[in-house]
mmCIF file of C-alpha atoms in Angstrom:
data_model
loop_
_atom_site.group_PDB
_atom_site.id
_atom_site.type_symbol
_atom_site.label_atom_id
_atom_site.label_comp_id
_atom_site.label_asym_id
_atom_site.label_seq_id
_atom_site.Cartn_x
_atom_site.Cartn_y
_atom_site.Cartn_z
ATOM 1 C CA MET A 1 114.018 142.899 325.577
ATOM 2 C CA ALA A 2 114.070 143.753 322.279
ATOM 3 C CA SER A 3 111.283 144.916 320.413
ATOM 4 C CA THR A 4 110.636 144.050 316.995
ATOM 5 C CA SER A 5 108.590 145.763 313.807
ATOM 6 C CA LEU A 6 107.785 143.867 311.018
ATOM 7 C CA LEU A 7 107.606 146.713 307.469
ATOM 8 C CA LYS A 8 106.746 143.632 305.260
ATOM 9 C CA ALA A 9 106.178 140.050 304.938
ATOM 10 C CA SER A 10 109.092 137.975 304.953
ATOM 11 C CA PRO A 11 109.942 134.591 305.931
ATOM 12 C CA VAL A 12 110.932 134.120 308.852
ATOM 13 C CA LEU A 13 114.518 134.658 310.521
ATOM 14 C CA ASP A 14 116.442 131.439 311.770
ATOM 15 C CA LYS A 15 118.214 132.806 315.462
ATOM 16 C CA SER A 16 121.527 133.000 313.797
ATOM 17 C CA GLU A 17 120.010 135.930 311.877
ATOM 18 C CA TRP A 18 119.355 137.801 315.386
ATOM 19 C CA VAL A 19 121.764 140.469 316.040
ATOM 20 C CA LYS A 20 122.008 141.067 320.421
ATOM 21 C CA GLY A 21 121.276 144.558 321.082
ATOM 22 C CA GLN A 22 121.202 145.252 317.359
ATOM 23 C CA SER A 23 118.633 146.363 314.396
ATOM 24 C CA VAL A 24 118.859 144.035 311.733
ATOM 25 C CA LEU A 25 117.398 144.273 307.594
ATOM 26 C CA PHE A 26 116.992 141.466 305.443
ATOM 27 C CA ARG A 27 116.288 141.508 302.281
ATOM 28 C CA GLN A 28 115.068 138.485 300.343
ATOM 29 C CA PRO A 29 115.790 138.796 296.305
ATOM 30 C CA SER A 30 111.894 140.127 296.232
ATOM 31 C CA SER A 31 113.316 142.996 297.991
ATOM 32 C CA ALA A 32 110.595 142.392 301.499
ATOM 33 C CA VAL A 33 112.251 143.445 304.087
ATOM 34 C CA VAL A 34 112.085 143.103 307.755
ATOM 35 C CA VAL A 35 113.589 145.349 310.336
ATOM 36 C CA LEU A 36 114.090 144.176 314.156
ATOM 37 C CA ARG A 37 114.863 147.003 316.044
ATOM 38 C CA ASN A 38 116.615 147.271 319.746
ATOM 39 C CA ARG A 39 116.743 151.030 321.784
ATOM 40 C CA ALA A 40 120.168 150.669 322.020
ATOM 41 C CA THR A 41 121.891 150.447 318.995
ATOM 42 C CA SER A 42 120.364 150.648 315.345
ATOM 43 C CA LEU A 43 122.700 148.256 312.519
ATOM 44 C CA THR A 44 121.032 147.618 308.575
ATOM 45 C CA VAL A 45 121.998 144.729 306.585
ATOM 46 C CA ARG A 46 121.234 144.005 303.428
ATOM 47 C CA ALA A 47 121.702 140.489 302.897
ATOM 48 C CA ALA A 48 120.953 140.550 299.117
ATOM 49 C CA SER A 49 120.637 142.422 295.943
ATOM 50 C CA SER A 50 117.234 142.867 294.413
ATOM 51 C CA TYR A 51 118.888 141.909 291.138
ATOM 52 C CA ALA A 52 119.180 138.567 292.882
ATOM 53 C CA ASP A 53 117.752 135.935 290.142
ATOM 54 C CA GLU A 54 119.733 138.277 287.344
ATOM 55 C CA LEU A 55 122.516 138.194 289.181
ATOM 56 C CA VAL A 56 122.515 134.276 289.464
ATOM 57 C CA LYS A 57 120.946 133.931 285.397
ATOM 58 C CA THR A 58 124.636 136.411 284.358
ATOM 59 C CA ALA A 59 126.671 133.999 286.811
ATOM 60 C CA LYS A 60 125.629 131.122 285.387
ATOM 61 C CA THR A 61 125.266 132.013 281.416
ATOM 62 C CA ILE A 62 129.736 132.645 281.792
ATOM 63 C CA ALA A 63 130.001 129.390 283.314
ATOM 64 C CA SER A 64 128.188 127.253 280.639
ATOM 65 C CA PRO A 65 129.637 124.418 279.700
ATOM 66 C CA GLY A 66 133.201 124.345 277.005
ATOM 67 C CA ARG A 67 132.999 128.528 277.454
ATOM 68 C CA GLY A 68 134.744 130.864 279.333
ATOM 69 C CA ILE A 69 136.106 134.469 279.806
ATOM 70 C CA LEU A 70 138.371 136.994 276.607
ATOM 71 C CA ALA A 71 140.212 139.298 278.978
ATOM 72 C CA MET A 72 141.050 142.424 277.143
ATOM 73 C CA ASP A 73 139.919 145.103 279.781
ATOM 74 C CA GLU A 74 144.201 146.045 279.153
ATOM 75 C CA SER A 75 144.293 150.101 280.007
ATOM 76 C CA ASN A 76 144.999 152.095 277.557
ATOM 77 C CA ALA A 77 148.477 152.553 278.786
ATOM 78 C CA THR A 78 148.851 148.943 278.428
ATOM 79 C CA CYS A 79 147.142 148.192 275.258
ATOM 80 C CA GLY A 80 149.984 150.644 274.204
ATOM 81 C CA LYS A 81 152.562 148.473 275.076
ATOM 82 C CA ARG A 82 151.146 145.457 273.229
ATOM 83 C CA LEU A 83 150.690 147.906 270.014
ATOM 84 C CA ASP A 84 154.451 149.143 270.490
ATOM 85 C CA SER A 85 155.249 145.486 270.568
ATOM 86 C CA ILE A 86 153.805 145.279 266.603
ATOM 87 C CA GLY A 87 155.358 148.718 265.624
ATOM 88 C CA LEU A 88 151.703 150.525 266.297
ATOM 89 C CA GLU A 89 151.559 153.964 267.219
ATOM 90 C CA ASN A 90 149.589 154.449 270.929
ATOM 91 C CA THR A 91 146.461 155.670 269.005
ATOM 92 C CA GLU A 92 142.595 155.569 269.821
ATOM 93 C CA ALA A 93 141.892 154.061 266.556
ATOM 94 C CA ASN A 94 144.709 151.692 266.684
ATOM 95 C CA ARG A 95 142.929 150.719 269.898
ATOM 96 C CA GLN A 96 139.641 150.503 268.106
ATOM 97 C CA ALA A 97 141.143 148.770 265.377
ATOM 98 C CA TYR A 98 142.574 145.862 267.540
ATOM 99 C CA ARG A 99 139.563 145.681 269.633
ATOM 100 C CA THR A 100 137.039 145.223 266.588
ATOM 101 C CA LEU A 101 139.095 142.184 265.279
ATOM 102 C CA LEU A 102 138.774 140.239 268.952
ATOM 103 C CA VAL A 103 135.311 141.317 269.479
ATOM 104 C CA SER A 104 134.035 140.393 265.976
ATOM 105 C CA ALA A 105 135.949 137.154 265.111
ATOM 106 C CA PRO A 106 133.208 134.604 263.611
ATOM 107 C CA GLY A 107 132.162 132.006 266.119
ATOM 108 C CA LEU A 108 133.362 133.512 268.593
ATOM 109 C CA GLY A 109 130.349 133.025 271.170
ATOM 110 C CA GLN A 110 131.099 129.195 271.005
ATOM 111 C CA TYR A 111 133.843 129.506 272.939
ATOM 112 C CA ILE A 112 133.260 133.079 274.685
ATOM 113 C CA SER A 113 131.206 133.230 277.179
ATOM 114 C CA GLY A 114 131.939 136.355 278.595
ATOM 115 C CA ALA A 115 134.497 139.297 277.901
ATOM 116 C CA ILE A 116 136.189 142.040 280.088
ATOM 117 C CA LEU A 117 136.171 145.403 278.552
ATOM 118 C CA PHE A 118 137.947 148.426 279.899
ATOM 119 C CA GLU A 119 135.899 152.198 280.179
ATOM 120 C CA GLU A 120 136.670 153.163 276.742
ATOM 121 C CA THR A 121 135.317 149.865 274.871
ATOM 122 C CA LEU A 122 132.256 149.782 276.858
ATOM 123 C CA TYR A 123 131.940 153.107 275.557
ATOM 124 C CA GLN A 124 133.326 152.308 272.480
ATOM 125 C CA SER A 125 132.197 151.808 268.259
ATOM 126 C CA THR A 126 133.838 149.336 265.931
ATOM 127 C CA THR A 127 135.684 150.234 262.627
ATOM 128 C CA GLU A 128 132.328 149.857 261.012
ATOM 129 C CA GLY A 129 130.344 151.884 263.609
ATOM 130 C CA LYS A 130 128.722 149.168 265.632
ATOM 131 C CA LYS A 131 128.751 149.640 269.182
ATOM 132 C CA MET A 132 131.467 146.787 270.720
ATOM 133 C CA VAL A 133 128.646 145.845 273.270
ATOM 134 C CA ASP A 134 126.494 145.094 270.335
ATOM 135 C CA VAL A 135 128.533 143.182 268.758
ATOM 136 C CA LEU A 136 128.614 140.880 271.136
ATOM 137 C CA VAL A 137 125.485 140.310 272.572
ATOM 138 C CA GLU A 138 124.642 139.059 269.253
ATOM 139 C CA GLN A 139 127.722 136.580 269.411
ATOM 140 C CA ASN A 140 125.972 135.342 272.754
ATOM 141 C CA ILE A 141 128.863 137.120 275.077
ATOM 142 C CA VAL A 142 128.305 138.549 278.093
ATOM 143 C CA PRO A 143 129.748 142.137 277.978
ATOM 144 C CA GLY A 144 132.027 143.415 281.274
ATOM 145 C CA ILE A 145 133.958 145.910 282.657
ATOM 146 C CA LYS A 146 136.950 146.643 284.805
ATOM 147 C CA VAL A 147 136.153 148.573 287.589
ATOM 148 C CA ASP A 148 139.167 149.324 289.557
ATOM 149 C CA LYS A 149 141.556 152.472 289.217
ATOM 150 C CA GLY A 150 144.824 150.202 289.514
ATOM 151 C CA LEU A 151 147.403 149.537 291.917
ATOM 152 C CA VAL A 152 149.369 152.283 294.496
ATOM 153 C CA PRO A 153 151.482 151.913 297.163
ATOM 154 C CA LEU A 154 149.959 150.345 300.448
ATOM 155 C CA VAL A 155 151.729 152.346 303.024
ATOM 156 C CA GLY A 156 152.837 150.905 306.877
ATOM 157 C CA SER A 157 153.935 147.258 304.502
ATOM 158 C CA ASN A 158 156.252 145.754 303.127
ATOM 159 C CA ASN A 159 156.794 147.503 299.801
ATOM 160 C CA GLU A 160 153.281 145.646 298.401
ATOM 161 C CA SER A 161 150.259 147.158 296.953
ATOM 162 C CA TRP A 162 146.409 147.896 297.704
ATOM 163 C CA CYS A 163 143.867 148.867 294.987
ATOM 164 C CA GLN A 164 141.558 151.659 293.940
ATOM 165 C CA GLY A 165 138.189 152.382 293.310
ATOM 166 C CA LEU A 166 136.166 152.190 295.789
ATOM 167 C CA ASP A 167 135.196 155.495 295.533
ATOM 168 C CA GLY A 168 132.381 156.622 293.312
ATOM 169 C CA LEU A 169 132.159 152.849 292.639
ATOM 170 C CA SER A 170 128.036 152.971 293.241
ATOM 171 C CA SER A 171 127.684 155.661 290.589
ATOM 172 C CA ARG A 172 130.107 153.717 288.110
ATOM 173 C CA THR A 173 128.209 150.615 288.374
ATOM 174 C CA ALA A 174 124.782 151.899 287.924
ATOM 175 C CA ALA A 175 126.036 153.404 284.551
ATOM 176 C CA TYR A 176 127.430 150.617 283.404
ATOM 177 C CA TYR A 177 124.745 148.238 283.832
ATOM 178 C CA GLN A 178 122.556 150.930 282.129
ATOM 179 C CA GLN A 179 125.494 151.033 279.369
ATOM 180 C CA GLY A 180 125.193 146.395 278.848
ATOM 181 C CA ALA A 181 127.848 145.674 281.420
ATOM 182 C CA ARG A 182 126.441 142.818 283.327
ATOM 183 C CA PHE A 183 129.783 141.842 284.844
ATOM 184 C CA ALA A 184 132.591 143.495 286.649
ATOM 185 C CA LYS A 185 136.179 142.834 287.306
ATOM 186 C CA TRP A 186 138.333 143.994 290.080
ATOM 187 C CA ARG A 187 142.223 142.979 290.277
ATOM 188 C CA THR A 188 144.108 143.329 293.499
ATOM 189 C CA VAL A 189 147.531 141.319 293.615
ATOM 190 C CA VAL A 190 149.856 140.000 296.674
ATOM 191 C CA SER A 191 153.239 139.411 296.169
ATOM 192 C CA ILE A 192 155.343 136.618 297.802
ATOM 193 C CA PRO A 193 158.894 137.756 297.764
ATOM 194 C CA ASN A 194 157.586 140.473 299.919
ATOM 195 C CA GLY A 195 155.528 138.300 302.437
ATOM 196 C CA PRO A 196 153.155 138.687 302.057
ATOM 197 C CA SER A 197 152.369 141.026 305.131
ATOM 198 C CA ALA A 198 148.529 140.323 307.100
ATOM 199 C CA LEU A 199 147.777 143.704 306.434
ATOM 200 C CA ALA A 200 147.794 143.644 302.958
ATOM 201 C CA VAL A 201 145.722 140.338 302.642
ATOM 202 C CA LYS A 202 143.062 141.941 304.823
ATOM 203 C CA GLU A 203 143.372 144.539 302.411
ATOM 204 C CA ALA A 204 143.084 142.960 299.362
ATOM 205 C CA ALA A 205 139.952 141.025 300.452
ATOM 206 C CA TRP A 206 138.435 143.904 301.669
ATOM 207 C CA GLY A 207 138.612 145.513 298.791
ATOM 208 C CA LEU A 208 137.484 142.779 296.964
ATOM 209 C CA ALA A 209 134.028 142.570 299.712
ATOM 210 C CA ARG A 210 132.979 145.787 299.469
ATOM 211 C CA TYR A 211 133.888 145.988 295.625
ATOM 212 C CA ALA A 212 131.992 142.716 295.078
ATOM 213 C CA ALA A 213 128.773 144.075 297.508
ATOM 214 C CA ILE A 214 128.357 147.273 295.939
ATOM 215 C CA SER A 215 128.963 145.534 291.847
ATOM 216 C CA GLN A 216 126.006 143.177 292.748
ATOM 217 C CA ASP A 217 123.844 146.205 294.086
ATOM 218 C CA SER A 218 123.833 147.305 290.872
ATOM 219 C CA GLY A 219 123.217 144.526 288.847
ATOM 220 C CA LEU A 220 126.736 143.383 288.016
ATOM 221 C CA VAL A 221 128.348 139.817 288.546
ATOM 222 C CA PRO A 222 131.687 141.301 290.409
ATOM 223 C CA ILE A 223 134.456 138.919 289.416
ATOM 224 C CA VAL A 224 136.848 138.375 292.381
ATOM 225 C CA GLU A 225 140.594 138.017 291.517
ATOM 226 C CA PRO A 226 143.546 138.426 294.607
ATOM 227 C CA GLU A 227 145.778 137.326 291.831
ATOM 228 C CA ILE A 228 149.166 135.393 293.791
ATOM 229 C CA LEU A 229 151.559 136.810 291.463
ATOM 230 C CA LEU A 230 153.900 134.446 289.792
ATOM 231 C CA ASP A 231 157.063 136.565 291.001
ATOM 232 C CA GLY A 232 159.696 134.554 292.956
ATOM 233 C CA GLU A 233 161.628 131.830 293.507
ATOM 234 C CA HIS A 234 159.280 129.872 295.975
ATOM 235 C CA ASP A 235 158.206 126.290 295.624
ATOM 236 C CA ILE A 236 154.792 125.102 294.623
ATOM 237 C CA ASP A 237 153.953 124.531 298.468
ATOM 238 C CA ARG A 238 154.532 127.940 299.132
ATOM 239 C CA THR A 239 152.555 128.763 296.882
ATOM 240 C CA TYR A 240 149.489 127.438 298.382
ATOM 241 C CA GLU A 241 150.264 127.731 301.406
ATOM 242 C CA VAL A 242 150.006 130.989 300.723
ATOM 243 C CA ALA A 243 146.662 131.140 298.781
ATOM 244 C CA GLU A 244 144.703 129.144 301.496
ATOM 245 C CA LYS A 245 145.490 132.367 304.164
ATOM 246 C CA VAL A 246 144.564 134.911 301.551
ATOM 247 C CA TRP A 247 141.191 133.047 300.042
ATOM 248 C CA ALA A 248 140.156 132.282 303.832
ATOM 249 C CA GLU A 249 140.658 135.956 304.117
ATOM 250 C CA VAL A 250 138.552 136.781 301.237
ATOM 251 C CA PHE A 251 135.906 135.113 302.398
ATOM 252 C CA PHE A 252 135.259 135.560 305.227
ATOM 253 C CA TYR A 253 135.305 139.865 303.924
ATOM 254 C CA LEU A 254 132.147 138.747 301.598
ATOM 255 C CA ALA A 255 129.879 137.173 304.262
ATOM 256 C CA GLN A 256 130.215 139.925 306.332
ATOM 257 C CA ASN A 257 129.648 142.513 303.325
ATOM 258 C CA ASN A 258 126.023 139.858 302.738
ATOM 259 C CA VAL A 259 128.374 139.078 298.976
ATOM 260 C CA MET A 260 125.564 136.613 297.453
ATOM 261 C CA PHE A 261 127.815 134.029 296.132
ATOM 262 C CA GLU A 262 125.697 132.186 293.857
ATOM 263 C CA GLY A 263 126.307 135.552 291.963
ATOM 264 C CA ILE A 264 130.242 136.012 291.687
ATOM 265 C CA LEU A 265 132.682 134.317 290.016
ATOM 266 C CA LEU A 266 135.938 133.642 291.023
ATOM 267 C CA LYS A 267 139.706 134.225 288.862
ATOM 268 C CA PRO A 268 142.232 133.033 291.239
ATOM 269 C CA SER A 269 145.816 132.062 290.144
ATOM 270 C CA MET A 270 146.662 128.669 289.659
ATOM 271 C CA VAL A 271 148.960 126.822 292.499
ATOM 272 C CA THR A 272 152.306 126.782 290.480
ATOM 273 C CA PRO A 273 155.778 126.800 291.756
ATOM 274 C CA GLY A 274 157.277 130.786 291.553
ATOM 275 C CA ALA A 275 158.165 131.943 287.550
ATOM 276 C CA GLU A 276 162.078 132.311 289.070
ATOM 277 C CA SER A 277 161.755 128.799 291.168
ATOM 278 C CA LYS A 278 164.590 126.300 289.803
ATOM 279 C CA GLU A 279 161.193 123.620 290.484
ATOM 280 C CA ARG A 280 159.142 122.990 287.436
ATOM 281 C CA ALA A 281 155.442 121.312 288.194
ATOM 282 C CA THR A 282 154.122 118.944 286.034
ATOM 283 C CA PRO A 283 150.145 119.992 284.767
ATOM 284 C CA GLU A 284 148.910 117.300 286.906
ATOM 285 C CA GLN A 285 150.751 118.578 290.024
ATOM 286 C CA VAL A 286 149.391 121.906 289.531
ATOM 287 C CA ALA A 287 145.855 120.556 288.924
ATOM 288 C CA SER A 288 146.108 118.447 292.149
ATOM 289 C CA TYR A 289 147.570 121.510 293.858
ATOM 290 C CA THR A 290 144.875 123.744 292.853
ATOM 291 C CA LEU A 291 141.873 121.827 292.937
ATOM 292 C CA LYS A 292 142.717 120.562 296.818
ATOM 293 C CA LEU A 293 142.791 124.547 297.181
ATOM 294 C CA LEU A 294 139.624 125.361 295.995
ATOM 295 C CA ARG A 295 137.837 122.190 297.433
ATOM 296 C CA ASN A 296 139.589 123.489 300.909
ATOM 297 C CA ARG A 297 138.334 127.028 300.033
ATOM 298 C CA ILE A 298 135.732 127.299 297.967
ATOM 299 C CA PRO A 299 132.023 127.124 298.638
ATOM 300 C CA PRO A 300 130.368 124.640 296.045
ATOM 301 C CA ALA A 301 127.653 127.804 295.678
ATOM 302 C CA VAL A 302 130.163 129.900 293.631
ATOM 303 C CA PRO A 303 129.255 128.809 289.676
ATOM 304 C CA GLY A 304 132.506 129.878 288.550
ATOM 305 C CA ILE A 305 136.252 129.467 288.792
ATOM 306 C CA MET A 306 137.273 131.585 285.600
ATOM 307 C CA PHE A 307 141.466 130.843 286.343
ATOM 308 C CA LEU A 308 144.085 133.944 285.339
ATOM 309 C CA SER A 309 146.920 133.041 283.325
ATOM 310 C CA GLY A 310 149.325 135.046 285.177
ATOM 311 C CA GLY A 311 151.691 134.791 282.771
ATOM 312 C CA GLN A 312 152.251 131.406 281.286
ATOM 313 C CA SER A 313 152.505 130.072 277.900
ATOM 314 C CA GLU A 314 149.558 129.908 275.988
ATOM 315 C CA LEU A 315 150.318 125.943 276.046
ATOM 316 C CA GLU A 316 150.833 126.155 279.723
ATOM 317 C CA ALA A 317 148.052 127.428 280.790
ATOM 318 C CA THR A 318 145.688 125.172 278.357
ATOM 319 C CA LEU A 319 147.260 122.140 279.695
ATOM 320 C CA ASN A 320 146.969 123.313 283.122
ATOM 321 C CA LEU A 321 143.450 123.989 282.672
ATOM 322 C CA ASN A 322 142.790 120.793 280.662
ATOM 323 C CA ALA A 323 144.139 118.920 283.869
ATOM 324 C CA MET A 324 142.144 120.417 286.424
ATOM 325 C CA ASN A 325 138.688 118.981 284.479
ATOM 326 C CA GLN A 326 139.874 115.437 284.264
ATOM 327 C CA ALA A 327 137.572 115.055 287.092
ATOM 328 C CA GLN A 328 134.251 116.061 288.230
ATOM 329 C CA ASN A 329 134.206 119.337 290.228
ATOM 330 C CA PRO A 330 131.374 121.742 292.132
ATOM 331 C CA TRP A 331 132.066 124.481 290.010
ATOM 332 C CA HIS A 332 132.286 125.303 286.480
ATOM 333 C CA VAL A 333 136.246 125.630 285.839
ATOM 334 C CA SER A 334 137.314 127.298 283.465
ATOM 335 C CA PHE A 335 139.423 130.263 281.424
ATOM 336 C CA SER A 336 139.870 134.115 281.714
ATOM 337 C CA TYR A 337 142.866 134.561 280.004
ATOM 338 C CA ALA A 338 143.891 137.682 278.197
ATOM 339 C CA ARG A 339 147.930 136.931 277.051
ATOM 340 C CA ALA A 340 146.457 133.320 276.540
ATOM 341 C CA LEU A 341 144.154 133.974 274.535
ATOM 342 C CA GLN A 342 145.720 137.248 272.298
ATOM 343 C CA ASN A 343 149.457 136.830 271.954
ATOM 344 C CA THR A 344 149.720 134.877 268.385
ATOM 345 C CA CYS A 345 146.700 136.771 267.729
ATOM 346 C CA LEU A 346 148.212 139.819 268.193
ATOM 347 C CA LYS A 347 151.333 139.226 266.666
ATOM 348 C CA THR A 348 149.322 137.480 263.640
ATOM 349 C CA TRP A 349 147.493 140.534 262.923
ATOM 350 C CA GLY A 350 151.106 143.212 263.226
ATOM 351 C CA GLY A 351 148.903 145.957 262.648
ATOM 352 C CA ARG A 352 147.509 145.121 258.889
ATOM 353 C CA ALA A 353 144.584 145.261 257.641
ATOM 354 C CA GLU A 354 145.382 142.123 254.812
ATOM 355 C CA ASN A 355 146.467 139.842 258.630
ATOM 356 C CA VAL A 356 142.854 140.549 259.843
ATOM 357 C CA ASN A 357 141.023 137.396 258.848
ATOM 358 C CA ALA A 358 144.341 134.924 259.966
ATOM 359 C CA ALA A 359 144.585 136.605 263.300
ATOM 360 C CA GLN A 360 140.897 136.271 264.157
ATOM 361 C CA SER A 361 141.439 132.333 262.960
ATOM 362 C CA THR A 362 144.075 131.935 265.353
ATOM 363 C CA LEU A 363 141.958 133.627 268.481
ATOM 364 C CA LEU A 364 139.714 131.268 267.205
ATOM 365 C CA ALA A 365 142.298 128.444 267.348
ATOM 366 C CA ARG A 366 143.360 129.556 271.358
ATOM 367 C CA ALA A 367 139.484 129.896 272.398
ATOM 368 C CA LYS A 368 138.408 126.651 270.848
ATOM 369 C CA ALA A 369 141.812 125.124 272.942
ATOM 370 C CA ASN A 370 140.739 126.251 275.971
ATOM 371 C CA SER A 371 137.022 125.331 275.224
ATOM 372 C CA LEU A 372 137.837 121.944 275.036
ATOM 373 C CA ALA A 373 140.718 122.057 278.340
ATOM 374 C CA GLN A 374 137.609 123.370 280.246
ATOM 375 C CA LEU A 375 135.459 119.950 278.984
ATOM 376 C CA GLY A 376 138.807 118.126 279.791
ATOM 377 C CA LYS A 377 138.859 116.774 275.499
ATOM 378 C CA TYR A 378 142.559 119.050 275.048
ATOM 379 C CA THR A 379 145.398 116.857 273.433
ATOM 380 C CA GLY A 380 148.219 119.647 272.717
ATOM 381 C CA GLU A 381 147.865 118.463 269.247
ATOM 382 C CA GLY A 382 148.549 120.394 266.823
ATOM 383 C CA GLU A 383 150.587 123.329 268.647
ATOM 384 C CA SER A 384 153.263 125.927 266.942
ATOM 385 C CA GLU A 385 156.563 126.738 268.525
ATOM 386 C CA GLU A 386 154.770 130.575 269.791
ATOM 387 C CA ALA A 387 152.044 129.195 272.145
ATOM 388 C CA LYS A 388 155.303 127.516 273.743
ATOM 389 C CA GLU A 389 156.390 130.958 274.104
ATOM 390 C CA GLY A 390 156.587 132.204 278.408
ATOM 391 C CA MET A 391 155.007 135.277 278.949
ATOM 392 C CA PHE A 392 155.870 136.162 282.425
ATOM 393 C CA VAL A 393 157.209 139.574 283.602
ATOM 394 C CA LYS A 394 158.145 140.136 286.560
ATOM 395 C CA GLY A 395 156.094 142.842 288.361
ATOM 396 C CA TYR A 396 153.791 143.332 285.279
ATOM 397 C CA THR A 397 151.512 145.297 286.047
ATOM 398 C CA TYR A 398 147.773 146.306 283.828
#
């Protein structure tokens, strides 16, 4: 018979929390600890981070009405491609100038609740010498940080990828917290034309779960992002079928890793046909399929669903988000856009100091449009032709 030792006062464990023949460590948000021991084996499980209250507060702040996330975490190489498109060299000074333009846009915090940064930006100052993190906080925007190390080939798969970055993640997330970050992002991808194989889906789900657990342990709210790529000629039903499998696997492993659902945010792809499909879906169809997926797979304990744009045009991403907010949802349904917020802004700036104010106005206009979409009040009036341009890039990488 198992012998039990109580180390500190804690609520009584439910029967389901007993593991036969094992030892369980259960940590409440207050850090109360219970240890169950058995002579046969010894297993330790942490069920919640000591940052639990802070994680919940951060997640709710980011998932606040009428606001979403500005994803500006492009790697230096990807940022270089963006700068090259407007004729600028990829130097730290040019990256600093562009990122300064973004974070210092007056009133940005009215529409943006969080900003995902690349590591360089987290430690960078603006062109005026002020820390980027401090500028964001003054705008009531929560700083976040990209923590994955990118995609590499998954050996044994159907030419698929896996996301690296778990090695050393605990020490890095602790350092990012000290620098002012309060949430994290880890992007992995699933390719429909390449399968997806069971191996690739499991690897994606497991990596996301380990990252989420480690991030919460360091006080960072993890954004869970298994991006189902737009690449392919498949129809919307095939996208839905794959998405159901991926999210079932993701939440299975999140639970196995004792990730606190109230302290995470999701960054899913919308359910759309493949970018090369002859079929096109209306915003209403995208909303119907996507919301059905969320209701079937996402627990209502999750505070926020922050959709990625995935190469949709600025206008398309906003219209689809607006359609999803025409009825009440159990979660905050919002956006975490990069190109769908920045594309016209970057072109307007063109690397010229005299265009900064105009570029910031363009950024604010896109942010406001998506803010209205989060509230279900976007009409699409007055949109430019540039906003209608698709941004899908086959095989796109960050």
